[in-house]
Tab-separated table of C-alpha atoms in Angstrom:
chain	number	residue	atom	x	y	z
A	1	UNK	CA	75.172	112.637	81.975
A	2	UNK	CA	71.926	114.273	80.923
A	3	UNK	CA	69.394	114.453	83.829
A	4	UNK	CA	71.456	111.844	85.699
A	5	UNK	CA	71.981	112.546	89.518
A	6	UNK	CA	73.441	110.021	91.932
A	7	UNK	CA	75.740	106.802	91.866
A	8	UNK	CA	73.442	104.631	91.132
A	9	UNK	CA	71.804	106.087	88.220
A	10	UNK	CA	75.035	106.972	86.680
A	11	UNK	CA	76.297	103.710	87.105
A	12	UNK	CA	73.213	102.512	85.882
A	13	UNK	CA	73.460	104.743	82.381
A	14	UNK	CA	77.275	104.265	82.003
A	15	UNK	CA	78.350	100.826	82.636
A	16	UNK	CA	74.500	99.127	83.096
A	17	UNK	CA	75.721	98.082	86.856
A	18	UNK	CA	74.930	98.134	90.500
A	19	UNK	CA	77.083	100.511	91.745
A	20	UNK	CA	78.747	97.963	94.047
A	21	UNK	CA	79.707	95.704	90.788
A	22	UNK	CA	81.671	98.799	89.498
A	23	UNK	CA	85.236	98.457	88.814
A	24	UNK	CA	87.850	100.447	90.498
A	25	UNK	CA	88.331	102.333	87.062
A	26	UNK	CA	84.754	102.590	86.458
A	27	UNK	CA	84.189	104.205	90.080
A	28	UNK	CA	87.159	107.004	89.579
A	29	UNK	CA	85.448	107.571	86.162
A	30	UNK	CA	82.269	108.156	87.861
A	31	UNK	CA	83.897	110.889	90.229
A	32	UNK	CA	86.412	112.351	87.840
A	33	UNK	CA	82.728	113.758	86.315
A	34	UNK	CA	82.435	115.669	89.261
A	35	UNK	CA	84.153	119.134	87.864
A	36	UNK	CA	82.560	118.661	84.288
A	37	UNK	CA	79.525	116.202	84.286
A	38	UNK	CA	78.997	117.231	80.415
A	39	UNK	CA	82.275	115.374	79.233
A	40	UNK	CA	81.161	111.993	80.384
A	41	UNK	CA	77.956	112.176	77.945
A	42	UNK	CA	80.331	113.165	75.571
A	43	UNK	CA	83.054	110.177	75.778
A	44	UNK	CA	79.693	107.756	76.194
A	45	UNK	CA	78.958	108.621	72.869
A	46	UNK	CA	82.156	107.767	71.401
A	47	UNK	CA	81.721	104.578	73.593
A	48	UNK	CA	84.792	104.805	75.855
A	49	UNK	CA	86.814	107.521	78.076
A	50	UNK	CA	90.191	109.083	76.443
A	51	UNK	CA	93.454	107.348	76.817
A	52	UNK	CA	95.363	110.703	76.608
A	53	UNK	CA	95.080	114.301	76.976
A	54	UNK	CA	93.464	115.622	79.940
A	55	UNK	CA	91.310	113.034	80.628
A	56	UNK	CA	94.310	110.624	81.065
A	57	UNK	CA	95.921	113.391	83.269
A	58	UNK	CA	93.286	113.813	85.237
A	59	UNK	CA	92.709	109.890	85.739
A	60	UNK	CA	96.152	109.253	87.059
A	61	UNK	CA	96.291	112.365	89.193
A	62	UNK	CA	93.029	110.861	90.830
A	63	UNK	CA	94.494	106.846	90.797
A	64	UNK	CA	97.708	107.995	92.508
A	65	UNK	CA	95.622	109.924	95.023
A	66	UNK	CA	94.235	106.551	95.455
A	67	UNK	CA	97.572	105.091	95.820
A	68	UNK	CA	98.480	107.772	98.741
A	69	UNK	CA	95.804	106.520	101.073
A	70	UNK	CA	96.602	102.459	100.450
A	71	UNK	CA	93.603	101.873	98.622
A	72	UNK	CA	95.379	100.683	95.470
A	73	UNK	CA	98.777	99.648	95.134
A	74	UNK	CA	101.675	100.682	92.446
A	75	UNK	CA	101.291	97.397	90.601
A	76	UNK	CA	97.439	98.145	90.190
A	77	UNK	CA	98.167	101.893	89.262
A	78	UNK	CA	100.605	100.987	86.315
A	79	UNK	CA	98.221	97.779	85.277
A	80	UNK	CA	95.187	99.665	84.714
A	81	UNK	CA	96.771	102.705	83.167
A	82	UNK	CA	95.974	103.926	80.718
A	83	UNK	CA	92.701	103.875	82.701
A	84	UNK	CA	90.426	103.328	79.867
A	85	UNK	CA	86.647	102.421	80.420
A	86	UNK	CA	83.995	101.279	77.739
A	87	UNK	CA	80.283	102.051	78.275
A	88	UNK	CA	77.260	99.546	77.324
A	89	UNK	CA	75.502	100.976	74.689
A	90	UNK	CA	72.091	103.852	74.758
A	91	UNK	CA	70.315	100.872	74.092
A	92	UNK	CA	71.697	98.372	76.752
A	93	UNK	CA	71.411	100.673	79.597
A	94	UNK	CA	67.604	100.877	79.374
């Protein structure tokens, strides 16, 4: 996001959480901004990530990475898709 640098602060201005209290969707969100930080201002506005297109690609190439290394399972992958996360509002996250 604009002038926002490290896990907590983004966690702070997209979801108004600890980054701990993150949800596993909310956390891959946070580092599938890694490439293109600009985007997640962007889908904040509109007041929650894509559900298809790149974004969507991008999400599930990162969950099933997940997946590889045992960190999530199949059932978790397919429940969460289509990995869709809502951010609290400009005003909440003060």
């Amino acid at each position: 996001g604009p002038n926002v640098y490290g896990l907590r602060r983004a966690a702070h201005y997209y979801f108004g959480k600890h980054p701990r209290q993150l949800t596993v969707t909310e956390g891959l969100f946070l580092a599938a901004l890694k490439p293109a930080p600009w985007q997640g201002a962007r889908f904040r506005t509109k007041g929650a990530s894509p559900s298809s297109g790149f974004w969507y690609r991008r999400m599930t190439k990162l969950m099933r990475r997940l997946e590889r290394a045992g960190v999530v399972t199949e059932q978790e992958v397919a429940q969460w898709s289509p990995y869709v996360v809502e951010f609290v509002t400009a005003t909440a996250s003060r």
